[in-house]
């Protein structure tokens, strides 16, 4: 803090109050040095309580054969060994990654194009921008229920429409991997595309018009402007959305659970069981807490790895086109 | 089970498939005589008034204890019951919650309801439950069928739970669909169509020939469970585990026999390929998507709740192929964390008495497990209005008279969930029937070991 005060006045002030200075200095030092930490502490206290403790405790549990309301025996890393050999876990991982790609790639591309369109001069621009954001305020459960009805085998709207085009055998969407993945991906996309589009739009508006004008003067088409100016300058934002989508995609739970009629098994043969569902099934249906805790930690590592890979890929965006 | 609670709540429909709201789901039952008003069980009055929390599960009217509780509370100012239905869904919500409370040492009620499928699990955890014999409840042994009593005895040989209701099996069917298919609709004659499962399949084929687009039965799982309970009775009461808690999925002839019959039904195209407890299953009951369903006593509440008032009188109840069987039913236990185990045991004794069970039958339709309760005219002479005035009491009581005991292993519910998935998968085509038995055994072993 440097206030531009006349030196003499400040000095006199200090001299007059010299007597109380010693006693005050400890408190004021505490005020200056400790107060900021105190002010930010609520977040860290809450994080320690609800973030760090569960993380550490889960790690501790994962080293036991920990039955809910049952025996708890130390088994070391045995849960992890068993997990890595468990084909159901890998099936869940495969489903999670598959649904992630099927949902996220079109979602982010669509969001980018949508944001670009909304960034243009349009009639009813505000109304359009708001409507894009609308799905985010609907509850996941409502989305899941409505989409599950759309995709219902017997009375579903989508099978009815397909029937109009001559498809006689109704598709049982839950029955195969491909069909269930598509159904779940559309739920995810419906809800999150607008959210990402708004984030892109906000970032696009920070890009200076001058750059576009200069490019236009040089004869760059709007398409070229999009890919060579907008996208490279959006890179930090794209990295952010990719990482957030990765975390969301890898912890996907509510949509597939509702799609499966409330079961965490994800279809009769685990066609759409995600890792999050696998964890809940182990912990709260089979009561194997230790095993579920190990799976939760492996999921954490998987997300970390996937986020790093995605970060590396998106960081290279626009570089190749140089 | 009231219409609004069952169908209205999107959330409930969503987060759970009402998986086994096993006991007492209400039906519009009209017993011909009134249950006699209760007498308290000689509650010795403690100095301070005590509140006993009673935790149950189930949709609609769940255990049907509102009237019984009102009666008790009026007569026992010193012991007040707080009746709390924790969750609609047993397997997905209630059981995990209760286990966490037991482990944490607090949160569980003074009395908790337990469905049959978790009795093995609870019996293997004697440390969490009070010994009811300590409070004199072992004197009630003669009132119950032996198997119902024995299931309430845990791994330490202590009495920890007393029975509330029993399943009793019949076949619920849609009269309107039977008529369209040119089959008889009178319940006596319908019962005569299928003395055994082979003739049941034959009837199904006749039905299918007339109405190829309608399922004869809902799906494979309800029939599978019905046959399994019947066959288990013939095989020493074993289903997935033997009495040493060893998994016998692959060797128990009862399991294989139930599986084979279901395979025949499914391959014959008689199934509507619906997963029990799913939303499409609920909807098909209303729209007439299938014609018949294996029907434990409490299932009537599920059907009437799902089908709605507009279908009242379209359903009826006939005897089940094979004559009898037992699917479902619950118990009450006192967790050892209860601060008032003595008073809780008194209340538990009242609720499981003939008197308490008659209150519950009147309210929610679960057949009493006490022998005296089953023979009481309030049960035996009752008719079910919704099911075309079927003499429900007579039908279900007859089926419970010859009930065979069934033993539940510790991991019964997990194994059951795993193998039912395979049966549904095979029925819907995700698994070939030719490979289904091997998969059935493998999944069962994975879940049970």
XYZ file of C-alpha atoms in Angstrom:
771
model
C 0.000 0.000 0.000
C 1.600 3.262 -1.004
C -0.412 6.329 -0.317
C 1.062 9.507 -1.685
C 1.043 11.440 1.558
C 3.400 14.269 2.547
C 6.238 12.633 4.498
C 6.238 15.072 7.408
C 2.601 14.619 8.282
C 2.758 10.887 8.285
C 5.900 10.915 10.386
C 4.363 13.228 12.963
C 1.397 11.016 13.231
C 3.565 8.084 13.914
C 5.582 9.880 16.565
C 2.573 11.003 18.518
C 1.132 7.501 18.730
C 4.481 5.921 19.601
C 3.298 4.651 22.986
C 0.589 2.361 21.737
C 2.664 1.216 18.823
C 4.352 -1.762 20.447
C 1.139 -3.218 21.705
C -0.661 -2.592 18.449
C 1.998 -3.932 16.158
C 1.370 -7.561 16.971
C -2.338 -7.230 16.313
C -1.870 -5.226 13.159
C 0.743 -7.640 11.904
C -1.668 -10.431 12.591
C -4.312 -8.424 10.804
C -2.124 -7.905 7.749
C -0.628 -11.365 7.564
C -3.293 -13.658 8.921
C -6.536 -11.994 7.895
C -6.262 -12.793 4.184
C -5.832 -16.457 5.001
C -8.771 -16.291 7.337
C -10.880 -14.754 4.603
C -10.096 -17.461 2.069
C -10.190 -20.235 4.656
C -13.899 -21.142 4.381
C -13.271 -22.610 0.959
C -10.260 -24.582 2.114
C -11.931 -25.764 5.300
C -14.912 -26.964 3.294
C -12.618 -28.507 0.725
C -10.658 -30.324 3.396
C -13.876 -31.575 4.948
C -15.795 -32.546 1.841
C -13.001 -32.929 -0.717
C -9.747 -33.977 0.830
C -11.044 -36.136 3.637
C -13.258 -38.278 1.376
C -10.339 -38.662 -1.043
C -7.989 -39.882 1.653
C -10.632 -41.962 3.397
C -11.599 -43.602 0.103
C -7.958 -44.501 -0.437
C -7.877 -46.030 3.057
C -11.085 -47.986 2.462
C -9.800 -49.219 -0.887
C -7.014 -51.097 0.894
C -9.541 -53.226 2.804
C -12.042 -55.925 2.105
C -14.622 -53.508 3.482
C -18.205 -54.801 3.637
C -20.974 -52.348 4.373
C -22.109 -53.217 7.900
C -19.792 -56.203 7.873
C -16.177 -57.311 8.080
C -13.267 -54.988 7.342
C -10.003 -56.790 6.674
C -6.769 -55.258 5.460
C -5.960 -56.617 2.014
C -3.380 -54.152 0.723
C -3.571 -53.618 -3.005
C -5.600 -56.775 -3.675
C -8.703 -54.774 -4.618
C -6.758 -52.961 -7.308
C -5.350 -56.209 -8.649
C -8.794 -57.770 -8.772
C -10.229 -54.654 -10.395
C -7.691 -54.581 -13.199
C -8.609 -58.188 -14.002
C -12.360 -57.562 -13.776
C -13.855 -57.608 -17.246
C -16.968 -55.849 -15.943
C -14.875 -52.909 -14.876
C -13.250 -52.740 -18.297
C -16.624 -53.087 -19.962
C -17.796 -50.098 -17.908
C -14.648 -48.172 -18.850
C -15.166 -49.012 -22.515
C -18.785 -47.820 -22.319
C -17.761 -44.628 -20.549
C -15.082 -43.768 -23.092
C -17.365 -44.700 -25.990
C -20.260 -42.588 -24.762
C -17.804 -39.793 -23.996
C -16.579 -39.663 -27.602
C -20.025 -40.124 -29.063
C -21.360 -37.306 -26.909
C -18.491 -34.854 -26.612
C -17.034 -34.577 -30.112
C -20.287 -33.612 -31.872
C -21.282 -31.558 -28.859
C -18.228 -29.292 -28.873
C -18.185 -28.955 -32.662
C -21.855 -28.076 -32.656
C -21.324 -25.632 -29.789
C -18.531 -23.942 -31.712
C -20.636 -23.534 -34.851
C -23.623 -22.416 -32.808
C -21.529 -19.797 -30.993
C -20.160 -18.570 -34.295
C -23.678 -18.206 -35.649
C -24.863 -16.390 -32.534
C -21.908 -14.058 -32.770
C -23.192 -12.728 -36.112
C -25.707 -9.919 -36.482
C -29.054 -11.638 -36.184
C -32.632 -10.709 -35.568
C -33.812 -11.648 -32.049
C -30.241 -12.251 -31.061
C -30.867 -12.078 -27.332
C -33.840 -14.427 -27.534
C -31.814 -16.914 -29.553
C -28.875 -16.769 -27.175
C -31.146 -17.324 -24.209
C -32.966 -20.203 -25.848
C -29.684 -21.980 -26.475
C -29.004 -21.849 -22.773
C -32.450 -23.047 -21.751
C -31.761 -26.816 -21.584
C -29.175 -26.296 -18.875
C -31.827 -25.211 -16.379
C -33.850 -28.403 -16.796
C -33.127 -31.117 -14.274
C -31.072 -34.097 -15.422
C -33.761 -36.389 -14.114
C -36.437 -34.695 -16.201
C -34.231 -34.921 -19.281
C -33.570 -38.585 -18.592
C -37.217 -39.429 -18.075
C -38.419 -37.583 -21.179
C -35.712 -39.006 -23.414
C -36.273 -42.496 -22.058
C -39.901 -42.151 -23.082
C -38.918 -40.886 -26.524
C -36.677 -43.922 -26.901
C -39.192 -46.392 -25.435
C -39.565 -49.617 -27.379
C -43.340 -49.980 -27.346
C -44.829 -46.501 -27.280
C -41.804 -44.311 -28.012
C -41.949 -41.356 -30.359
C -38.691 -42.180 -32.112
C -39.705 -45.726 -32.978
C -43.027 -44.357 -34.181
C -41.265 -41.925 -36.530
C -38.957 -44.693 -37.740
C -42.064 -46.785 -38.309
C -43.401 -44.103 -40.663
C -40.287 -44.625 -42.746
C -41.039 -48.280 -43.024
C -39.121 -49.691 -40.096
C -41.411 -52.454 -38.903
C -39.401 -53.913 -36.052
C -39.246 -51.372 -33.265
C -35.722 -50.802 -31.969
C -35.203 -51.828 -28.365
C -32.787 -49.020 -27.598
C -31.520 -50.489 -24.332
C -30.714 -53.816 -25.902
C -27.554 -53.085 -27.904
C -24.435 -51.083 -27.183
C -24.690 -48.845 -30.242
C -28.334 -47.914 -29.769
C -28.062 -47.279 -26.043
C -24.917 -45.191 -26.505
C -26.632 -43.037 -29.114
C -29.659 -42.523 -26.893
C -27.549 -41.508 -23.896
C -25.307 -39.257 -26.001
C -28.279 -37.324 -27.292
C -29.409 -36.684 -23.715
C -25.994 -35.380 -22.776
C -25.729 -33.238 -25.901
C -29.190 -31.788 -25.565
C -28.349 -30.546 -22.143
C -24.763 -29.356 -22.557
C -24.339 -28.071 -26.131
C -25.906 -24.709 -25.301
C -23.790 -24.315 -22.194
C -20.582 -24.766 -24.162
C -21.869 -22.538 -26.951
C -22.394 -19.672 -24.504
C -18.898 -20.090 -23.124
C -17.479 -20.007 -26.659
C -19.627 -17.013 -27.484
C -18.320 -15.099 -24.492
C -14.765 -15.857 -25.532
C -15.439 -14.907 -29.158
C -16.628 -11.497 -28.109
C -13.260 -10.743 -26.589
C -11.545 -11.264 -29.952
C -10.844 -7.861 -31.484
C -12.862 -6.954 -34.587
C -9.686 -5.443 -36.057
C -8.222 -8.864 -36.695
C -11.256 -9.935 -38.693
C -11.285 -6.656 -40.609
C -7.639 -7.026 -41.479
C -8.197 -10.595 -42.599
C -11.222 -9.573 -44.635
C -9.160 -6.891 -46.325
C -6.590 -9.539 -47.180
C -9.390 -11.489 -48.799
C -9.924 -14.252 -46.225
C -13.320 -15.932 -46.504
C -15.488 -16.075 -43.416
C -14.862 -19.781 -43.257
C -11.132 -19.229 -43.303
C -11.510 -16.513 -40.663
C -13.353 -18.976 -38.464
C -10.778 -21.718 -38.646
C -7.654 -19.542 -38.650
C -8.606 -16.712 -36.362
C -11.529 -17.683 -34.174
C -10.540 -21.250 -33.343
C -6.856 -20.604 -32.548
C -7.740 -17.604 -30.391
C -10.363 -19.645 -28.575
C -7.821 -22.282 -27.667
C -7.700 -21.636 -23.919
C -11.501 -21.705 -23.812
C -11.646 -24.873 -25.864
C -9.149 -26.504 -23.529
C -11.329 -25.494 -20.598
C -14.503 -26.945 -22.146
C -12.717 -30.124 -23.187
C -11.428 -30.715 -19.681
C -14.792 -29.956 -18.099
C -16.491 -32.261 -20.619
C -13.949 -34.967 -19.879
C -14.701 -34.819 -16.184
C -18.438 -34.758 -16.882
C -18.219 -37.559 -19.428
C -16.183 -39.823 -17.205
C -18.488 -39.383 -14.250
C -21.643 -39.846 -16.352
C -24.295 -41.375 -14.097
C -27.809 -39.956 -13.964
C -28.696 -40.208 -17.657
C -27.776 -43.883 -18.141
C -29.323 -44.855 -14.792
C -32.653 -43.320 -15.727
C -32.390 -44.710 -19.241
C -31.984 -48.147 -17.654
C -35.134 -47.715 -15.573
C -33.325 -46.833 -12.363
C -30.958 -49.788 -12.361
C -27.223 -49.252 -11.950
C -26.489 -52.391 -13.991
C -26.813 -50.480 -17.266
C -28.817 -52.956 -19.307
C -29.162 -56.703 -19.137
C -25.540 -57.348 -20.111
C -24.077 -54.019 -18.998
C -24.494 -52.477 -22.448
C -24.408 -48.968 -21.023
C -23.039 -49.341 -17.525
C -20.603 -46.479 -16.894
C -17.773 -46.543 -14.376
C -19.754 -44.333 -11.998
C -22.621 -46.838 -12.145
C -20.180 -49.685 -11.593
C -18.920 -47.974 -8.425
C -22.417 -47.421 -7.064
C -23.387 -50.995 -7.867
C -20.369 -52.407 -6.033
C -20.826 -50.137 -3.008
C -24.591 -49.994 -2.587
C -25.988 -53.105 -4.273
C -23.264 -55.621 -3.538
C -22.032 -53.776 -0.417
C -18.358 -54.174 -1.381
C -17.162 -50.775 -0.164
C -13.477 -51.539 -0.469
C -13.765 -52.691 -4.043
C -15.902 -49.700 -4.972
C -13.404 -47.352 -3.325
C -10.604 -48.861 -5.398
C -12.713 -48.382 -8.534
C -13.329 -44.762 -7.544
C -9.604 -44.134 -7.281
C -8.931 -45.788 -10.615
C -11.664 -43.605 -12.117
C -9.895 -40.557 -10.679
C -6.656 -41.620 -12.350
C -8.472 -42.337 -15.613
C -9.953 -38.855 -15.625
C -6.539 -37.383 -14.937
C -5.002 -39.312 -17.827
C -7.858 -38.503 -20.195
C -7.750 -34.817 -19.272
C -4.003 -34.719 -19.935
C -4.390 -36.457 -23.294
C -7.177 -34.098 -24.269
C -5.124 -31.139 -23.104
C -2.233 -32.271 -25.283
C -4.511 -32.743 -28.287
C -6.350 -29.447 -27.954
C -3.140 -27.514 -27.284
C -2.027 -28.547 -30.720
C -5.201 -27.071 -32.233
C -4.545 -24.701 -35.080
C -0.848 -25.445 -34.998
C -1.004 -27.964 -37.816
C -2.851 -25.547 -40.045
C -0.113 -22.970 -39.821
C -51.005 -48.319 -3.579
C -52.612 -45.066 -4.479
C -52.639 -43.906 -8.052
C -51.024 -40.590 -7.468
C -48.075 -41.865 -5.501
C -47.381 -44.620 -7.902
C -47.602 -43.029 -11.263
C -47.419 -39.333 -10.615
C -43.947 -38.988 -9.280
C -41.521 -38.692 -12.129
C -38.685 -38.670 -9.697
C -39.665 -41.906 -8.102
C -40.185 -43.504 -11.468
C -36.833 -42.236 -12.521
C -34.469 -42.956 -9.716
C -35.784 -46.421 -9.172
C -37.757 -49.001 -10.980
C -39.839 -49.683 -7.911
C -37.754 -52.765 -7.641
C -39.486 -55.083 -5.267
C -41.697 -52.937 -3.201
C -42.300 -56.300 -1.874
C -44.669 -56.360 0.987
C -47.848 -54.811 1.536
C -48.748 -52.748 -1.438
C -52.305 -51.692 -0.899
C -55.278 -52.840 -2.821
C -58.859 -51.798 -2.620
C -59.646 -54.650 -0.359
C -63.009 -54.974 1.279
C -62.921 -57.500 4.080
C -66.366 -58.769 4.845
C -66.013 -58.368 8.583
C -64.296 -55.735 10.607
C -61.101 -56.673 12.323
C -61.834 -56.646 15.993
C -60.416 -53.682 17.790
C -57.084 -54.319 19.350
C -56.101 -54.943 22.885
C -52.707 -53.755 23.883
C -50.143 -56.379 24.695
C -50.055 -55.483 28.338
C -47.537 -52.699 27.939
C -45.750 -52.201 31.219
C -45.623 -48.456 31.547
C -42.166 -46.908 31.865
C -41.840 -43.734 33.919
C -40.983 -41.476 30.993
C -42.994 -41.562 27.764
C -40.941 -43.316 25.088
C -41.113 -42.808 21.319
C -40.520 -45.883 19.202
C -39.571 -45.181 15.581
C -40.896 -47.743 13.134
C -39.123 -47.719 9.755
C -40.617 -49.461 6.751
C -40.365 -49.450 2.949
C -42.676 -49.885 -0.006
C -44.876 -47.926 -2.360
C -48.385 -46.722 -1.684
C -49.596 -48.066 1.627
C -46.369 -50.034 2.186
C -46.773 -52.121 5.366
C -50.263 -50.759 6.018
C -49.642 -49.872 9.655
C -51.389 -46.460 9.943
C -54.475 -47.858 11.637
C -52.566 -50.281 13.819
C -50.283 -47.462 14.989
C -53.214 -45.134 15.679
C -54.824 -47.816 17.803
C -51.654 -48.496 19.779
C -50.858 -44.821 20.362
C -54.345 -44.203 21.717
C -54.000 -47.039 24.225
C -50.395 -46.606 25.267
C -49.654 -42.988 26.163
C -46.264 -44.011 27.501
C -45.064 -45.727 24.349
C -45.774 -43.735 21.220
C -45.017 -45.162 17.786
C -43.636 -42.897 15.064
C -44.367 -44.601 11.741
C -41.872 -43.641 9.059
C -41.853 -45.192 5.589
C -38.245 -44.504 4.600
C -38.288 -45.357 0.890
C -40.489 -46.835 -1.783
C -37.811 -49.063 -3.161
C -36.296 -51.761 -0.972
C -33.261 -52.898 -2.913
C -32.061 -49.602 -4.345
C -32.800 -47.182 -1.533
C -33.987 -48.686 1.715
C -31.487 -51.499 2.178
C -28.298 -49.468 1.449
C -29.591 -46.717 3.744
C -30.399 -49.059 6.610
C -27.049 -50.833 6.320
C -25.264 -47.500 6.558
C -27.272 -46.630 9.658
C -26.448 -49.982 11.212
C -22.762 -49.504 10.485
C -22.754 -45.904 11.742
C -24.427 -46.973 14.996
C -27.209 -44.407 14.732
C -30.065 -43.426 12.455
C -31.880 -46.735 12.281
C -35.327 -46.887 13.851
C -36.210 -48.852 16.975
C -38.008 -51.269 14.674
C -37.069 -51.822 11.028
C -38.830 -53.734 8.258
C -36.797 -56.251 6.253
C -37.802 -57.858 2.970
C -37.269 -61.599 2.476
C -34.430 -61.107 0.032
C -32.247 -59.425 2.660
C -33.033 -61.829 5.491
C -29.925 -63.904 4.771
C -27.793 -60.775 4.788
C -29.217 -59.570 8.107
C -29.060 -62.995 9.705
C -25.315 -63.004 8.974
C -24.903 -59.770 10.948
C -26.128 -60.717 14.448
C -24.139 -57.925 16.096
C -26.578 -55.305 14.786
C -29.769 -56.762 16.238
C -31.341 -57.195 19.651
C -32.112 -60.712 20.843
C -35.908 -60.763 20.920
C -36.025 -63.848 23.135
C -34.589 -61.664 25.879
C -37.909 -59.803 25.863
C -40.015 -62.923 25.872
C -40.928 -63.027 22.215
C -39.752 -66.609 21.800
C -43.066 -67.573 23.386
C -44.798 -66.742 20.113
C -43.229 -69.559 18.122
C -46.386 -71.630 17.857
C -48.280 -68.820 16.121
C -46.111 -68.909 12.992
C -45.368 -71.463 10.300
C -42.041 -73.050 11.127
C -40.126 -71.636 8.145
C -41.332 -68.085 8.748
C -40.112 -68.377 12.324
C -36.796 -69.988 11.458
C -35.886 -67.318 8.909
C -35.943 -64.854 11.797
C -33.236 -66.748 13.671
C -29.735 -65.439 12.961
C -26.259 -66.914 12.636
C -25.827 -66.920 16.435
C -29.038 -68.889 16.861
C -30.794 -65.843 18.348
C -34.313 -64.734 17.451
C -33.896 -61.328 15.778
C -36.973 -60.884 13.566
C -40.660 -61.803 13.486
C -42.698 -62.238 10.305
C -45.312 -59.798 9.054
C -46.850 -61.090 5.834
C -46.348 -63.946 3.363
C -46.488 -64.031 -0.416
C -48.963 -66.684 -1.416
C -49.118 -67.180 -5.161
C -51.887 -66.935 -7.729
C -52.149 -65.965 -11.388
C -53.568 -62.539 -12.188
C -55.087 -62.249 -15.659
C -56.926 -59.804 -17.903
C -60.454 -61.020 -18.541
C -60.957 -58.726 -21.540
C -57.895 -60.109 -23.330
C -58.816 -63.707 -22.498
C -62.237 -63.100 -23.979
C -60.767 -61.670 -27.189
C -58.568 -64.735 -27.504
C -61.561 -67.020 -27.114
C -60.418 -68.391 -23.763
C -62.704 -68.852 -20.774
C -62.860 -65.874 -18.417
C -64.370 -67.421 -15.295
C -61.675 -67.816 -12.647
C -62.617 -71.410 -11.855
C -62.379 -72.436 -15.494
C -59.218 -70.428 -16.081
C -57.605 -72.181 -13.137
C -58.546 -75.499 -14.715
C -56.789 -74.507 -17.951
C -53.421 -74.803 -16.281
C -52.933 -77.423 -13.597
C -49.216 -77.326 -14.442
C -46.768 -75.144 -16.373
C -46.863 -77.309 -19.506
C -50.578 -76.670 -19.866
C -49.963 -73.025 -19.061
C -47.653 -72.844 -22.083
C -50.261 -74.611 -24.220
C -52.874 -72.067 -23.172
C -50.394 -69.356 -24.063
C -49.997 -70.766 -27.548
C -53.765 -70.742 -28.055
C -53.800 -67.162 -26.896
C -50.927 -66.238 -29.182
C -52.658 -67.774 -32.201
C -55.575 -65.357 -31.756
C -53.718 -62.281 -30.504
C -50.190 -62.433 -31.902
C -49.339 -58.834 -30.963
C -50.156 -59.115 -27.262
C -47.852 -60.830 -24.797
C -49.365 -63.763 -22.933
C -47.209 -62.950 -19.907
C -45.364 -59.774 -18.939
C -41.808 -61.011 -19.054
C -39.632 -63.824 -17.803
C -38.778 -62.692 -14.284
C -42.131 -62.826 -12.509
C -42.806 -66.338 -13.802
C -39.248 -67.374 -13.018
C -39.575 -66.311 -9.397
C -42.928 -68.026 -9.068
C -41.623 -71.330 -10.430
C -38.415 -71.064 -8.431
C -40.311 -70.798 -5.158
C -42.426 -73.814 -6.130
C -39.467 -75.898 -7.232
C -37.365 -74.849 -4.246
C -40.077 -76.292 -2.054
C -39.539 -79.665 -3.715
C -35.777 -79.410 -3.251
C -35.398 -78.868 0.457
C -36.278 -75.189 0.338
C -33.093 -74.193 -1.433
C -32.888 -71.615 -4.175
C -29.454 -70.048 -4.782
C -27.687 -71.140 -1.589
C -27.624 -74.267 0.514
C -27.916 -74.082 4.286
C -24.132 -73.835 4.680
C -24.355 -70.650 2.582
C -22.621 -72.371 -0.305
C -23.709 -71.211 -3.737
C -25.731 -73.889 -5.559
C -26.896 -71.943 -8.607
C -25.360 -74.507 -10.939
C -26.324 -77.677 -9.095
C -29.761 -76.993 -7.627
C -32.329 -78.696 -9.892
C -34.942 -76.149 -8.765
C -33.037 -73.319 -10.411
C -32.468 -75.220 -13.625
C -36.054 -76.341 -13.818
C -37.375 -72.794 -13.375
C -34.874 -71.585 -15.951
C -35.915 -74.239 -18.495
C -39.615 -73.463 -18.168
C -38.973 -69.767 -18.620
C -36.812 -70.494 -21.665
C -39.686 -72.474 -23.193
C -42.112 -69.652 -22.532
C -39.799 -67.048 -23.989
C -38.779 -69.076 -27.041
C -42.443 -69.804 -27.669
C -42.941 -66.052 -28.092
C -45.306 -65.816 -25.128
C -43.442 -63.042 -23.343
C -44.104 -59.334 -23.853
C -40.342 -58.944 -23.170
C -40.900 -56.478 -20.364
C -38.510 -56.062 -17.492
C -40.412 -56.354 -14.221
C -40.645 -53.080 -12.266
C -39.675 -50.943 -15.263
C -41.806 -48.070 -16.543
C -42.848 -49.910 -19.726
C -43.907 -52.815 -17.488
C -46.030 -50.461 -15.406
C -47.528 -48.938 -18.539
C -48.331 -52.308 -20.117
C -50.455 -53.244 -17.108
C -52.618 -50.250 -17.855
C -52.754 -50.572 -21.635
C -53.234 -54.341 -21.757
C -49.796 -55.147 -23.155
C -49.991 -58.644 -21.699
C -52.664 -60.992 -20.411
C -51.343 -62.827 -17.346
C -48.801 -62.435 -14.580
C -47.665 -64.538 -11.647
C -49.185 -62.790 -8.721
C -48.157 -62.936 -5.070
C -50.785 -61.517 -2.732
C -49.061 -58.123 -2.482
C -48.782 -57.866 -6.283
C -52.477 -57.008 -6.449
C -51.629 -53.629 -4.972
C -48.977 -53.109 -7.634
C -51.351 -54.037 -10.454
C -54.276 -51.960 -9.242
C -51.941 -49.011 -8.688
C -50.455 -49.291 -12.168
C -53.630 -50.090 -14.075
C -55.748 -47.381 -12.479
C -59.423 -47.111 -11.670
C -60.465 -47.196 -15.328
C -59.365 -50.831 -15.517
C -61.123 -51.888 -12.342
C -62.925 -55.156 -12.962
C -60.834 -56.118 -15.991
C -58.363 -58.095 -13.903
C -59.134 -61.323 -12.096
C -57.256 -63.877 -10.003
C -57.005 -67.617 -10.687
C -54.934 -70.362 -9.125
C -51.338 -70.636 -10.242
C -50.032 -73.606 -12.253
C -48.659 -76.028 -9.709
C -51.189 -74.891 -7.115
C -49.140 -72.992 -4.550
C -45.998 -71.078 -3.878
C -44.598 -68.243 -1.843
C -42.954 -65.122 -3.128
C -42.237 -62.204 -0.875
C -43.109 -61.266 2.618
C -41.339 -59.300 5.301
C -40.050 -59.331 8.838
C -39.604 -56.770 11.629
C -36.449 -56.522 13.734
C -35.071 -54.358 16.547
C -31.582 -52.958 15.868
C -29.247 -53.232 18.853
C -28.586 -49.477 18.584
C -32.143 -48.839 19.809
C -32.227 -47.022 23.152
C -35.516 -48.667 24.086
C -35.224 -52.267 22.953
C -37.709 -53.533 25.527
C -40.477 -51.169 24.447
C -39.557 -51.716 20.785
C -39.942 -55.456 21.249
C -43.373 -54.901 22.775
C -44.472 -52.840 19.788
C -42.949 -55.369 17.402
C -44.866 -58.117 19.108
C -48.096 -56.162 18.712
C -47.534 -55.427 15.014
C -46.742 -59.041 14.191
C -49.628 -60.382 16.250
C -52.772 -61.607 14.568
C -54.407 -58.344 15.488
C -51.659 -56.191 13.974
C -51.560 -58.317 10.848
C -55.298 -58.001 10.339
C -54.987 -54.211 10.479
C -52.255 -54.431 7.847
C -54.252 -56.806 5.644
C -57.247 -54.520 5.688
C -55.111 -51.526 4.822
C -52.581 -52.892 2.349
C -53.405 -56.482 1.395
C -50.392 -58.465 2.613
C -51.527 -61.920 3.721
C -50.926 -62.464 7.465
C -48.081 -64.798 8.314
C -49.641 -66.019 11.541
C -51.770 -69.111 11.117
C -54.577 -67.592 13.181
C -54.458 -64.455 11.029
C -54.815 -66.434 7.818
C -57.821 -68.305 9.162
C -59.552 -65.226 10.488
C -62.764 -64.487 8.590
C -61.526 -60.922 8.006
C -58.919 -62.473 5.730
C -60.413 -65.776 4.658
C -63.753 -64.297 3.521
C -62.379 -61.116 1.965
C -63.028 -60.298 -1.668
C -60.992 -58.013 -3.901
C -63.246 -55.494 -5.594
C -60.627 -54.368 -8.071
C -60.066 -57.938 -9.228
C -63.681 -58.569 -10.210
C -64.647 -59.394 -6.614
C -62.317 -62.362 -6.573
C -62.339 -64.231 -3.241
C -58.748 -63.146 -2.633
C -58.656 -64.368 0.929
C -59.640 -67.875 -0.061
C -57.307 -68.047 -3.066
C -54.219 -66.754 -1.312
C -54.880 -68.487 1.984
C -55.229 -71.792 0.118
C -51.919 -71.176 -1.559
C -50.207 -70.304 1.727
C -51.472 -73.395 3.544
C -49.116 -75.576 1.559
C -46.234 -73.127 1.494
C -42.818 -74.672 1.296
C -40.070 -73.033 3.330
C -37.360 -71.231 1.414
C -33.868 -70.569 2.662
C -32.149 -67.264 1.877
C -28.369 -67.108 1.673
C -26.404 -64.061 2.734
C -25.946 -62.829 -0.823
C -29.379 -63.909 -2.045
C -30.400 -60.478 -3.290
C -27.159 -59.894 -5.205
C -27.302 -63.297 -6.904
C -30.946 -62.832 -7.685
C -30.353 -59.412 -9.276
C -27.478 -60.810 -11.347
C -29.288 -63.870 -12.725
C -32.502 -61.974 -13.388
C -30.485 -59.680 -15.653
C -29.427 -62.694 -17.686
C -32.986 -63.970 -18.005
C -34.186 -60.564 -19.142
C -31.260 -60.301 -21.544
C -32.042 -63.669 -23.103
C -35.732 -62.841 -23.341
C -34.995 -59.538 -25.081
C -32.371 -61.005 -27.371
C -29.177 -59.484 -25.984
C -28.074 -63.016 -25.016
C -28.766 -66.143 -27.088
C -30.859 -68.698 -25.194
C -28.307 -71.326 -26.155
C -25.629 -69.477 -24.205
C -27.900 -68.158 -21.491
C -27.580 -70.970 -18.947
C -23.783 -70.791 -18.901
C -23.981 -67.032 -18.511
C -26.679 -67.400 -15.837
C -24.419 -69.648 -13.785
C -21.334 -67.480 -14.352
C -23.095 -64.271 -13.339
C -24.644 -65.938 -10.317
C -21.274 -67.229 -9.190
C -19.634 -63.872 -9.700
C -22.275 -62.162 -7.566
C -22.466 -64.873 -4.907
C -18.817 -65.597 -4.220
